[in-house]
DNA sequence: CTGTTAGCGCTTTCAC
DNA sequence: GTGAAAGCGCTAACAG
């Protein structure tokens, strides 16, 4: 194998000299300026290839206001929902020639603050952030202090302002309730009730609102816990009670899948004895047995929208704040089929 | 709300002046050098806080050889397996004060090449990469040409050299086969046979090897397809054939879950009529019904090991190449319980 | 269209 | 311990 010939870094000036032009000319060529005559451009490009030139954006960044770099700060990377979202962000970044730092706050506001600081020191142009549980005004103050443009996704801090992208949880849940009612269910419970962040509140509120709309009792709520689990004791109490539920809407697909497993272990036939509806429409929802009816929140689309919105904000810092609420549609599958009885 | 007072960036010189010291002194303070007298340090720190100083690593990077930045190039971010791995990488990065760019090649060598080039231009210190299907020597040549230290994870390019971290697929599968044999299964099929990349080859090879070891026929292999699906026609052909399988080992958990759903739809009782074993031990494996027996490949640990190995490589570029193969243990759950008959 | 010049904010000798 | 000065690789302003 041939040894790499010259670890000596070659810079724009070297390229310029090799091509017999000035450094400024070479600079314009790298950036594809139309001001350069084609033959000159060719000569420079050739020299670049010859010398194995690598554009040093770090140096360019020192002179420019933009680095073509953003940060993505998530509350829990390991959650499949967020990986879909990340993929969406990456899609639009790849198209825009921007590159993305990833950071996992693991629901810790302290770690989150540290990571934001770090990203700022690396001069990211802006961040897309799903605030960790417990984030408050301090987060926004930090961002403001660091003059870091941001877009919140999925959740927003209390009283928070600024750009925001999420799914329409409430109307999704309303659709789910309507579907259950239309297929003969009346005793609907909500599994995964929490109020730890805005998205959780929105879902639970949506449930209460929808049940009220249909004049159904909304008192069957099983508390959710960190890590996408729920209170099993409470669930069993309801299941074995005098007026047990005949269906459930879950905080998300992961809890719904766990619930299905739980119910099947207890002998329920899903879709018949009991209807289960999840939320998010992760790939695994369709692959479950029985396939899971779910409210599609389109994480990938949310990621794309957020990345696009952040770019718009960077191009026009003074544009009015935008709050994008993407529709959440019900995807009907076997887990909520019309009961046979 | 108070407007942010001074969007004017404050730099080290400003801090130095405010603290009544020279810029060099201030520089040493930011980096926590022990050469500075505590009282001086305090004064500078105070000035920094007062002025809202933000360390500009971009500028520092121009002078130093390291940027404290790495790239993580994955073949498919949306796969939950990779999000676990990413979380592992993030864990050690957070501890080492390095920040991580993420890039999704979506199994496209071209996109992958583009992203690596981009990362290089941003001066990452190195990359962790799971090569896209179809990657060949060109990838390693590119990395070498860009003098970009790298660690391959999970897969490696053909004839590839260099640092590498993966799980011991073969021995994991051997354990799975032994477990099946010990619980009375003889007719074992492999679902998701592919040879598109080294990890796929390793798993399939492992299956053949293990079956030979137990002197069992190894001809029942259902081909896998892109996107974690398999050839359903072929599967049904085997299932309905004259000598049908009584158990299956799958390429990964996602396929295993799909297979379970498939079998349940056809009336099989899993763990009894038929045993299913997956691979990876994703969180959803434990939550499935019945809970899925699986070969744990510890994606998170792989991520941690890769990030750690990359740091070691950066600190000692000439250290010998390391190939870390993490153990893969069998996690036994109900989907492969001893048959009752 | 091309060349010259002056920095961006930091680190790093090397004197003091 | 501290300060002065040079320079990392690039862009931008302006003169030709």
XYZ file of C-alpha atoms (C1' of nucleotides) in Angstrom:
714
model
C 0.000 0.000 0.000
C 1.209 3.480 -0.821
C 1.855 5.743 2.111
C -0.165 8.928 2.099
C 2.289 11.278 0.376
C 1.871 14.659 2.053
C 0.179 15.033 5.408
C 1.095 18.681 4.894
C -2.196 20.518 4.680
C -2.663 22.367 1.441
C -4.545 25.642 1.554
C -6.217 28.040 -0.809
C -3.051 29.992 -1.405
C -1.258 26.856 -2.537
C -4.092 26.133 -4.916
C -4.061 29.681 -6.227
C -0.338 29.589 -6.849
C -0.542 26.229 -8.569
C -3.289 27.547 -10.816
C -1.491 30.826 -11.380
C -4.220 33.009 -9.891
C -4.677 35.030 -6.722
C -6.055 33.644 -3.520
C -9.239 35.684 -3.866
C -9.933 34.135 -7.215
C -9.441 30.688 -5.828
C -11.765 31.525 -2.970
C -14.472 32.557 -5.381
C -14.046 29.322 -7.283
C -14.474 27.120 -4.206
C -17.723 28.826 -3.481
C -18.956 28.545 -7.034
C -19.151 32.257 -7.706
C -20.425 33.121 -11.183
C -17.895 35.934 -11.396
C -15.148 33.638 -12.553
C -14.469 32.874 -16.193
C -15.020 29.197 -16.960
C -11.489 28.525 -18.178
C -10.061 30.059 -15.018
C -12.459 28.053 -12.926
C -11.377 24.878 -14.642
C -7.750 25.602 -14.040
C -8.350 26.195 -10.347
C -10.561 23.160 -9.958
C -7.894 21.072 -11.616
C -5.255 22.404 -9.247
C -7.476 21.619 -6.286
C -7.919 18.058 -7.348
C -4.224 17.727 -8.134
C -3.177 18.916 -4.714
C -5.923 17.110 -2.831
C -7.219 20.364 -1.436
C -9.772 20.237 1.380
C -11.908 23.259 1.986
C -11.497 24.414 5.560
C -14.880 25.588 6.728
C -13.551 26.243 10.184
C -11.434 29.031 8.788
C -14.268 30.335 6.658
C -16.560 30.338 9.664
C -14.258 32.690 11.472
C -14.967 35.310 8.867
C -18.592 34.615 8.196
C -21.584 34.805 10.422
C -22.884 31.360 9.484
C -21.249 28.016 10.030
C -23.809 25.802 8.273
C -24.056 23.849 11.438
C -27.042 23.245 13.680
C -27.632 21.376 16.902
C -30.338 18.838 17.623
C -30.950 18.472 21.341
C -33.280 15.626 22.217
C -34.695 14.457 25.482
C -34.066 10.808 24.704
C -32.267 9.738 21.562
C -32.887 6.074 22.192
C -36.625 6.478 21.693
C -37.468 5.277 18.167
C -39.789 8.208 17.771
C -36.840 10.529 17.968
C -34.771 8.560 15.538
C -37.458 9.067 12.923
C -37.447 12.747 13.737
C -33.675 12.851 13.450
C -33.868 11.207 10.056
C -36.278 13.934 8.948
C -33.913 16.638 10.132
C -31.012 14.954 8.375
C -32.965 14.825 5.123
C -33.375 18.567 4.862
C -29.901 19.248 6.215
C -28.312 17.066 3.596
C -30.206 18.977 0.944
C -29.160 22.343 2.411
C -25.530 21.399 2.886
C -25.745 21.855 6.604
C -24.461 19.426 9.124
C -26.023 18.556 12.442
C -24.678 18.025 15.931
C -26.675 15.631 18.035
C -27.030 15.787 21.796
C -29.003 13.663 24.211
C -30.248 15.437 27.307
C -31.718 12.228 28.764
C -34.398 14.416 30.363
C -31.822 16.242 32.452
C -32.050 20.046 32.315
C -28.477 20.274 33.593
C -27.047 18.056 30.912
C -29.174 19.940 28.429
C -27.765 23.289 29.551
C -24.235 21.960 29.314
C -24.844 20.658 25.817
C -26.387 23.877 24.615
C -23.423 25.801 25.927
C -21.089 23.428 24.138
C -22.982 23.753 20.892
C -22.907 27.506 21.207
C -19.156 27.476 21.668
C -18.916 25.520 18.458
C -20.856 28.327 16.790
C -23.885 26.427 15.640
C -26.233 28.651 13.690
C -29.207 27.464 15.700
C -30.749 24.532 17.517
C -33.754 22.289 17.272
C -34.709 21.258 20.752
C -37.129 18.981 22.508
C -36.908 20.392 26.019
C -36.028 17.964 28.797
C -38.653 17.393 31.454
C -38.263 20.119 34.024
C -37.023 22.715 31.550
C -38.431 26.122 32.293
C -37.905 29.760 31.362
C -34.229 29.307 32.148
C -33.862 27.319 28.956
C -35.247 30.111 26.825
C -33.253 32.680 28.764
C -30.104 30.678 28.129
C -30.856 30.513 24.442
C -31.560 34.207 24.345
C -28.435 35.048 26.300
C -26.416 32.987 23.869
C -28.348 34.585 21.007
C -29.019 31.137 19.692
C -31.943 30.838 17.289
C -34.063 27.839 18.155
C -37.069 25.796 17.178
C -38.826 23.744 19.826
C -40.227 20.409 18.737
C -42.962 18.258 20.258
C -42.876 20.015 23.587
C -42.496 23.606 24.609
C -41.523 25.061 27.934
C -44.300 26.608 30.016
C -45.307 30.038 28.730
C -42.719 29.457 26.051
C -42.627 31.546 22.932
C -40.742 31.175 19.698
C -40.874 28.808 16.769
C -42.464 25.477 17.503
C -43.409 22.333 15.611
C -45.589 19.516 16.891
C -48.465 17.265 15.984
C -52.083 17.993 16.702
C -52.346 15.579 19.593
C -55.785 16.723 20.703
C -57.511 16.320 17.390
C -55.792 12.981 16.876
C -57.198 11.753 20.135
C -60.586 13.126 19.253
C -60.518 11.029 16.089
C -59.559 7.991 18.110
C -62.398 8.451 20.555
C -64.876 8.965 17.748
C -63.660 5.798 16.054
C -64.059 3.806 19.251
C -67.536 5.144 19.840
C -68.533 4.361 16.279
C -67.361 0.800 16.720
C -69.438 0.326 19.812
C -67.035 1.147 22.633
C -68.171 3.303 25.510
C -65.829 2.596 28.362
C -62.612 4.124 27.202
C -59.563 4.475 29.374
C -56.422 6.491 28.835
C -53.143 4.749 29.575
C -50.112 6.891 30.269
C -51.575 9.993 31.851
C -48.827 12.438 32.836
C -48.306 16.129 33.118
C -44.540 16.284 33.077
C -44.320 18.288 29.861
C -46.521 20.083 27.380
C -46.984 17.127 25.038
C -48.180 14.905 27.865
C -50.576 17.556 29.059
C -51.900 18.098 25.550
C -52.651 14.401 25.139
C -54.377 14.015 28.447
C -56.344 17.216 27.936
C -57.287 16.024 24.496
C -58.658 12.843 26.015
C -60.767 14.670 28.572
C -62.031 17.105 25.974
C -62.946 14.372 23.511
C -64.716 12.286 26.112
C -66.712 15.295 27.231
C -67.658 15.928 23.623
C -69.155 12.459 23.461
C -70.637 12.751 26.917
C -68.666 9.802 28.154
C -67.077 9.409 31.582
C -63.404 10.263 31.470
C -62.293 9.090 34.862
C -60.374 6.009 33.793
C -56.825 7.222 33.505
C -53.816 5.057 34.229
C -50.747 7.065 35.152
C -47.713 6.896 32.932
C -44.162 6.749 34.134
C -40.729 7.684 32.891
C -39.410 5.219 30.347
C -42.696 4.631 28.575
C -44.194 2.429 31.231
C -47.441 2.794 33.135
C -48.864 1.962 36.508
C -49.687 -1.736 36.190
C -51.344 -1.957 39.563
C -53.776 0.759 38.694
C -54.427 -0.840 35.327
C -55.290 -4.178 36.888
C -57.515 -2.481 39.413
C -59.537 -0.954 36.586
C -59.562 -4.139 34.558
C -60.831 -6.193 37.465
C -63.209 -3.553 38.765
C -66.972 -3.586 38.605
C -67.170 -1.446 35.505
C -64.124 -2.373 33.469
C -63.029 -0.534 30.328
C -63.586 -2.026 26.899
C -60.909 -0.044 25.146
C -57.842 2.080 25.683
C -56.073 4.974 24.083
C -52.414 5.058 25.004
C -49.929 7.842 25.433
C -47.804 6.359 22.666
C -47.212 3.210 20.640
C -44.622 1.858 23.016
C -47.048 1.882 25.901
C -49.769 0.522 23.634
C -47.584 -2.411 22.639
C -46.800 -3.108 26.281
C -50.488 -2.889 27.096
C -51.364 -5.321 24.324
C -48.849 -7.780 25.664
C -50.243 -7.303 29.144
C -53.817 -7.892 28.010
C -52.959 -10.904 25.896
C -51.208 -12.477 28.845
C -54.504 -12.104 30.679
C -56.445 -13.785 27.916
C -58.065 -10.860 26.143
C -58.621 -11.104 22.415
C -57.559 -7.762 21.096
C -59.844 -6.009 18.645
C -62.710 -8.058 19.929
C -62.806 -8.171 23.746
C -60.819 -5.040 23.925
C -59.678 -2.300 21.568
C -56.283 -0.682 21.864
C -55.158 2.483 20.149
C -51.617 3.833 20.248
C -50.019 7.055 19.192
C -47.179 7.903 16.801
C -47.435 5.130 14.221
C -43.939 3.807 14.625
C -42.999 1.105 12.126
C -43.431 -1.503 14.847
C -47.122 -0.613 15.258
C -47.954 -2.104 11.882
C -45.811 -5.163 12.562
C -47.401 -6.018 15.901
C -49.966 -8.743 16.439
C -52.618 -7.762 16.038
C -51.545 -4.736 14.023
C -52.016 -1.654 16.152
C -54.489 1.093 15.386
C -52.695 4.312 16.095
C -52.676 8.062 15.787
C -49.935 8.954 13.331
C -47.861 11.879 14.544
C -45.393 11.714 11.679
C -42.110 12.193 13.500
C -40.188 12.319 10.264
C -42.329 15.118 8.945
C -41.994 16.989 12.211
C -38.227 16.748 11.863
C -38.337 18.009 8.313
C -40.626 20.879 9.222
C -38.454 21.871 12.156
C -35.263 21.848 10.118
C -36.923 23.857 7.387
C -38.350 26.327 9.858
C -34.963 26.815 11.499
C -33.399 27.604 8.138
C -36.111 30.157 7.461
C -35.490 31.729 10.830
C -31.766 31.925 10.136
C -32.374 33.612 6.825
C -34.802 36.090 8.320
C -34.170 36.514 12.052
C -36.963 39.034 12.349
C -39.726 37.078 10.731
C -42.714 36.484 12.960
C -42.681 33.458 15.186
C -44.296 30.415 13.675
C -46.086 27.565 15.435
C -46.609 24.644 13.123
C -49.103 22.028 14.219
C -49.082 19.070 11.878
C -52.248 16.995 11.512
C -52.439 13.669 13.333
C -54.487 11.087 11.527
C -55.932 7.867 12.751
C -54.548 4.731 11.147
C -57.081 1.973 11.695
C -55.775 -1.562 12.076
C -56.911 -4.782 13.677
C -56.327 -3.874 17.314
C -59.510 -1.800 17.237
C -61.620 -3.706 14.771
C -65.393 -3.606 15.219
C -66.324 -6.029 17.962
C -68.063 -9.145 16.772
C -70.510 -9.445 19.642
C -39.156 41.540 28.486
C -35.705 43.039 28.399
C -34.049 43.196 25.022
C -30.721 41.443 24.840
C -28.365 44.339 25.542
C -25.306 43.807 23.386
C -25.403 41.491 20.402
C -21.831 42.699 20.000
C -19.664 39.631 20.408
C -17.244 39.885 23.260
C -13.904 38.233 22.836
C -10.950 37.209 24.929
C -9.248 40.549 24.543
C -12.291 42.329 25.954
C -12.261 39.986 28.886
C -8.549 40.511 29.408
C -8.919 44.280 29.379
C -11.846 44.210 31.758
C -9.853 42.054 34.123
C -6.741 44.152 33.656
C -4.607 41.333 32.270
C -3.190 40.381 28.906
C -4.990 38.291 26.354
C -2.605 35.395 26.834
C -3.398 35.285 30.519
C -7.083 35.251 29.795
C -6.549 32.445 27.308
C -4.822 30.348 29.913
C -7.661 30.934 32.327
C -10.362 29.762 29.902
C -8.511 26.539 29.472
C -7.970 26.063 33.179
C -4.202 26.228 33.067
C -2.541 25.750 36.443
C -0.014 28.444 35.600
C -2.292 31.226 36.690
C -2.445 32.599 40.217
C -5.818 31.930 41.829
C -6.611 35.587 42.490
C -5.896 36.446 38.865
C -7.986 33.540 37.711
C -10.882 34.723 39.833
C -10.692 38.205 38.414
C -10.733 36.920 34.850
C -13.548 34.476 35.527
C -15.560 37.278 37.040
C -14.965 39.485 34.014
C -16.066 36.662 31.722
C -19.300 36.213 33.566
C -19.858 39.963 33.716
C -19.432 40.394 29.990
C -21.264 37.212 29.010
C -18.214 35.874 27.263
C -18.617 32.828 25.033
C -15.552 30.791 24.234
C -15.142 30.569 20.479
C -13.914 27.092 19.735
C -14.031 27.780 16.027
C -11.221 30.264 16.437
C -9.305 28.000 18.753
C -9.655 25.156 16.276
C -7.885 27.208 13.665
C -4.799 27.160 15.784
C -5.021 23.698 17.226
C -4.973 20.337 15.602
C -8.055 19.022 17.398
C -11.588 20.336 17.239
C -13.198 18.061 19.823
C -15.656 17.100 17.198
C -16.391 13.698 15.674
C -18.762 12.413 13.045
C -21.143 9.486 13.312
C -22.120 8.148 9.906
C -24.866 5.560 10.031
C -26.489 3.485 7.362
C -29.980 4.066 8.706
C -30.616 6.387 11.602
C -34.265 5.488 11.822
C -33.465 1.932 12.893
C -33.961 1.710 16.674
C -30.810 -0.341 16.915
C -28.805 2.623 15.747
C -30.485 5.034 18.092
C -29.287 2.915 21.006
C -25.835 2.940 19.516
C -25.996 6.704 19.091
C -26.991 7.092 22.706
C -23.924 5.086 23.689
C -21.674 7.304 21.607
C -23.250 10.395 23.088
C -22.635 9.105 26.606
C -18.897 8.952 26.227
C -18.737 12.123 24.172
C -20.561 14.071 26.827
C -18.047 12.837 29.350
C -15.095 13.746 27.111
C -16.409 17.174 26.185
C -16.627 16.273 22.548
C -19.566 16.925 20.346
C -20.866 14.694 17.602
C -22.132 15.332 14.089
C -24.673 12.841 12.877
C -25.167 11.772 9.284
C -27.509 9.269 7.710
C -26.213 7.541 4.603
C -29.501 5.665 4.098
C -27.401 2.840 2.622
C -26.208 5.035 -0.217
C -22.448 5.034 -0.769
C -22.758 8.291 -2.686
C -24.576 10.103 0.062
C -22.100 8.598 2.477
C -19.144 9.934 0.507
C -20.721 13.368 0.353
C -21.306 13.393 4.087
C -17.800 12.268 4.914
C -16.416 15.029 2.743
C -18.619 17.537 4.514
C -17.556 16.317 7.909
C -13.941 16.522 6.874
C -14.377 20.106 5.752
C -15.743 20.866 9.180
C -12.528 19.445 10.585
C -13.912 16.590 12.620
C -11.174 14.777 14.495
C -12.445 11.406 13.306
C -15.519 9.393 12.407
C -17.413 6.375 13.601
C -18.971 4.724 10.638
C -21.302 1.885 9.802
C -20.568 1.510 6.099
C -23.518 1.717 3.739
C -24.328 -1.401 1.749
C -22.149 -1.377 -1.325
C -19.271 0.443 0.325
C -15.932 -0.909 -0.775
C -12.269 -0.014 -0.674
C -13.166 3.422 -2.006
C -14.558 4.289 1.390
C -11.329 3.474 3.161
C -9.341 5.187 0.447
C -11.442 8.300 0.881
C -10.895 8.260 4.602
C -7.193 7.784 4.103
C -6.980 10.514 1.495
C -8.749 12.870 3.891
C -6.493 11.596 6.679
C -9.577 11.010 8.737
C -9.186 8.583 11.635
C -12.098 6.180 11.758
C -13.677 3.317 13.633
C -16.011 0.981 11.794
C -18.976 -0.346 13.735
C -21.116 -3.424 13.157
C -20.001 -3.898 9.594
C -16.698 -3.544 7.854
C -15.946 -3.150 4.199
C -14.556 -6.190 2.387
C -10.893 -6.750 3.139
C -11.164 -3.714 5.350
C -8.613 -2.946 7.966
C -8.545 -0.489 10.822
C -10.326 -0.177 14.129
C -13.596 -2.042 14.344
C -16.266 -2.757 16.951
C -19.059 -5.273 16.643
C -20.887 -8.034 18.470
C -20.005 -11.683 18.278
C -22.863 -12.617 16.010
C -21.671 -16.141 15.328
C -21.325 -17.215 18.915
C -24.650 -15.592 19.740
C -26.312 -17.654 17.088
C -24.535 -20.740 18.258
C -26.019 -20.172 21.712
C -29.452 -19.761 20.177
C -29.189 -22.988 18.229
C -27.992 -24.868 21.272
C -30.896 -23.514 23.311
C -33.365 -24.598 20.672
C -31.879 -28.055 20.463
C -31.928 -28.384 24.222
C -35.605 -27.503 24.287
C -36.449 -30.143 21.742
C -36.333 -28.300 18.447
C -34.655 -29.870 15.461
C -36.033 -28.151 12.430
C -34.613 -24.687 12.672
C -34.887 -22.099 9.958
C -33.097 -18.825 9.551
C -35.195 -15.855 8.562
C -33.476 -12.903 6.941
C -30.611 -14.472 5.079
C -28.610 -11.865 3.180
C -25.087 -11.233 2.108
C -25.226 -7.531 1.466
C -22.716 -6.595 4.135
C -20.315 -8.185 6.574
C -22.760 -8.329 9.483
C -25.342 -10.145 7.403
C -22.749 -12.594 6.169
C -21.501 -13.186 9.683
C -24.976 -14.046 10.932
C -25.810 -16.381 8.126
C -22.421 -18.050 8.353
C -22.905 -18.368 12.071
C -26.161 -20.168 11.458
C -24.649 -22.637 9.024
C -21.707 -23.243 11.297
C -23.877 -23.816 14.361
C -26.235 -26.158 12.560
C -23.318 -28.182 11.270
C -21.998 -28.383 14.798
C -25.232 -29.971 15.908
C -25.421 -32.094 12.759
C -28.704 -30.545 11.772
C -29.815 -29.664 8.249
C -29.272 -25.982 7.539
C -31.128 -25.620 4.285
C -34.107 -23.681 5.551
C -33.177 -20.080 4.957
C -35.680 -17.381 4.122
C -34.124 -14.450 2.304
C -34.161 -11.067 3.933
C -34.824 -7.826 2.154
C -33.951 -4.190 2.585
C -35.998 -2.502 5.259
C -35.998 -5.422 7.670
C -38.509 -7.502 5.789
C -38.231 -11.021 4.462
C -39.537 -13.114 1.626
C -43.026 -14.028 2.809
C -43.726 -16.313 -0.112
C -40.689 -18.412 0.637
C -41.609 -18.490 4.301
C -45.085 -19.784 3.597
C -43.688 -22.363 1.231
C -41.518 -23.744 4.026
C -44.275 -23.524 6.597
C -46.714 -25.428 4.397
C -44.148 -27.893 3.057
C -43.830 -31.546 3.888
C -41.169 -31.041 6.512
C -41.977 -27.695 8.122
C -39.698 -25.932 10.609
C -40.507 -25.902 14.308
C -38.474 -22.843 15.154
C -36.733 -19.826 13.681
C -33.759 -17.654 14.357
C -34.144 -14.247 12.801
C -31.704 -11.755 11.417
C -32.831 -9.208 14.002
C -35.622 -8.404 16.429
C -37.577 -6.377 13.940
C -37.861 -9.305 11.585
C -38.575 -11.605 14.511
C -41.453 -9.426 15.635
C -42.837 -9.379 12.115
C -42.468 -13.134 11.941
C -44.280 -13.575 15.247
C -47.160 -11.483 13.963
C -47.195 -13.502 10.757
C -47.264 -16.815 12.614
C -49.910 -15.706 15.061
C -52.117 -14.624 12.201
C -51.819 -18.181 10.940
C -52.821 -19.634 14.275
C -49.503 -20.769 15.710
C -49.025 -20.593 19.444
C -45.592 -19.150 19.924
C -43.259 -20.828 22.347
C -45.268 -24.008 21.989
C -46.048 -24.818 18.360
C -43.159 -22.763 17.255
C -40.146 -21.062 18.811
C -38.887 -17.693 17.605
C -35.572 -16.106 18.459
C -34.567 -12.609 17.469
C -31.349 -10.693 17.594
C -30.335 -7.398 19.232
C -32.574 -7.308 22.300
C -34.240 -4.008 21.524
C -36.528 -2.737 24.295
C -39.525 -3.815 22.229
C -38.405 -7.458 22.326
C -39.207 -7.688 26.032
C -42.515 -5.885 25.562
C -43.811 -8.117 22.790
C -46.356 -10.859 23.252
C -45.100 -13.338 23.914
C -41.857 -11.746 25.100
C -39.186 -12.483 22.549
C -36.143 -14.630 23.196
C -33.274 -12.835 21.578
C -29.538 -12.577 21.166
C -28.455 -9.360 22.879
C -25.968 -7.440 20.782
C -25.821 -4.471 23.143
C -25.938 -1.598 20.687
C -25.407 0.928 23.442
C -22.241 -0.773 24.572
C -21.016 -0.977 21.004
C -21.520 2.766 20.690
C -19.624 3.401 23.898
C -16.789 1.128 22.887
C -16.517 2.744 19.467
C -16.439 6.262 20.870
C -13.846 5.269 23.419
C -11.736 3.505 20.821
C -11.847 6.540 18.539
C -10.605 8.763 21.342
C -7.755 6.355 21.993
C -6.876 6.392 18.321
C -6.859 10.200 18.294
C -4.560 10.327 21.270
C -2.201 7.773 19.782
C -2.519 7.698 16.002
C 0.138 5.027 15.711
C -1.241 2.531 18.174
C -1.968 -0.866 16.671
C -5.335 -1.426 15.086
C -7.928 -2.866 17.422
C -10.879 -5.098 16.602
C -13.291 -5.311 19.483
C -15.847 -8.099 19.381
C -18.341 -7.774 22.197
C -20.046 -10.902 23.507
C -23.608 -11.606 22.419
C -25.665 -13.377 25.040
C -28.918 -15.202 24.718
C -31.829 -13.690 26.615
C -34.423 -16.382 27.061
C -38.067 -15.371 27.134
C -41.409 -16.956 26.405
C -41.215 -17.038 22.606
C -38.898 -20.037 22.851
C -40.171 -21.723 25.975
C -39.872 -25.497 26.179
C -42.645 -27.057 24.154
C -45.360 -28.661 26.223
C -45.945 -31.608 23.911
C -12.978 39.566 -13.808
C -8.391 39.645 -10.763
C -5.076 41.026 -7.076
C -3.948 43.393 -2.531
C -4.801 44.052 2.040
C -6.776 43.664 6.465
C -8.611 41.154 9.795
C -12.078 37.063 12.174
C -10.592 35.128 17.714
C -7.732 32.333 19.292
C -3.020 29.931 20.740
C 1.738 30.072 21.084
C 6.470 31.107 21.212
C 9.592 34.021 23.443
C 11.007 37.710 26.099
C 10.314 40.109 30.423
C 3.653 34.529 36.364
C 2.667 37.962 32.418
C 2.739 40.685 27.873
C 3.795 41.470 22.691
C 3.598 39.694 18.323
C 2.948 36.287 14.739
C -0.108 33.484 12.307
C -3.868 29.430 11.637
C -6.953 29.593 6.481
C -10.230 32.027 4.971
C -13.433 36.141 3.233
C -14.510 40.880 2.100
C -13.663 45.466 0.550
C -11.753 47.902 -2.786
C -8.697 49.101 -6.416
C -7.401 47.971 -10.821
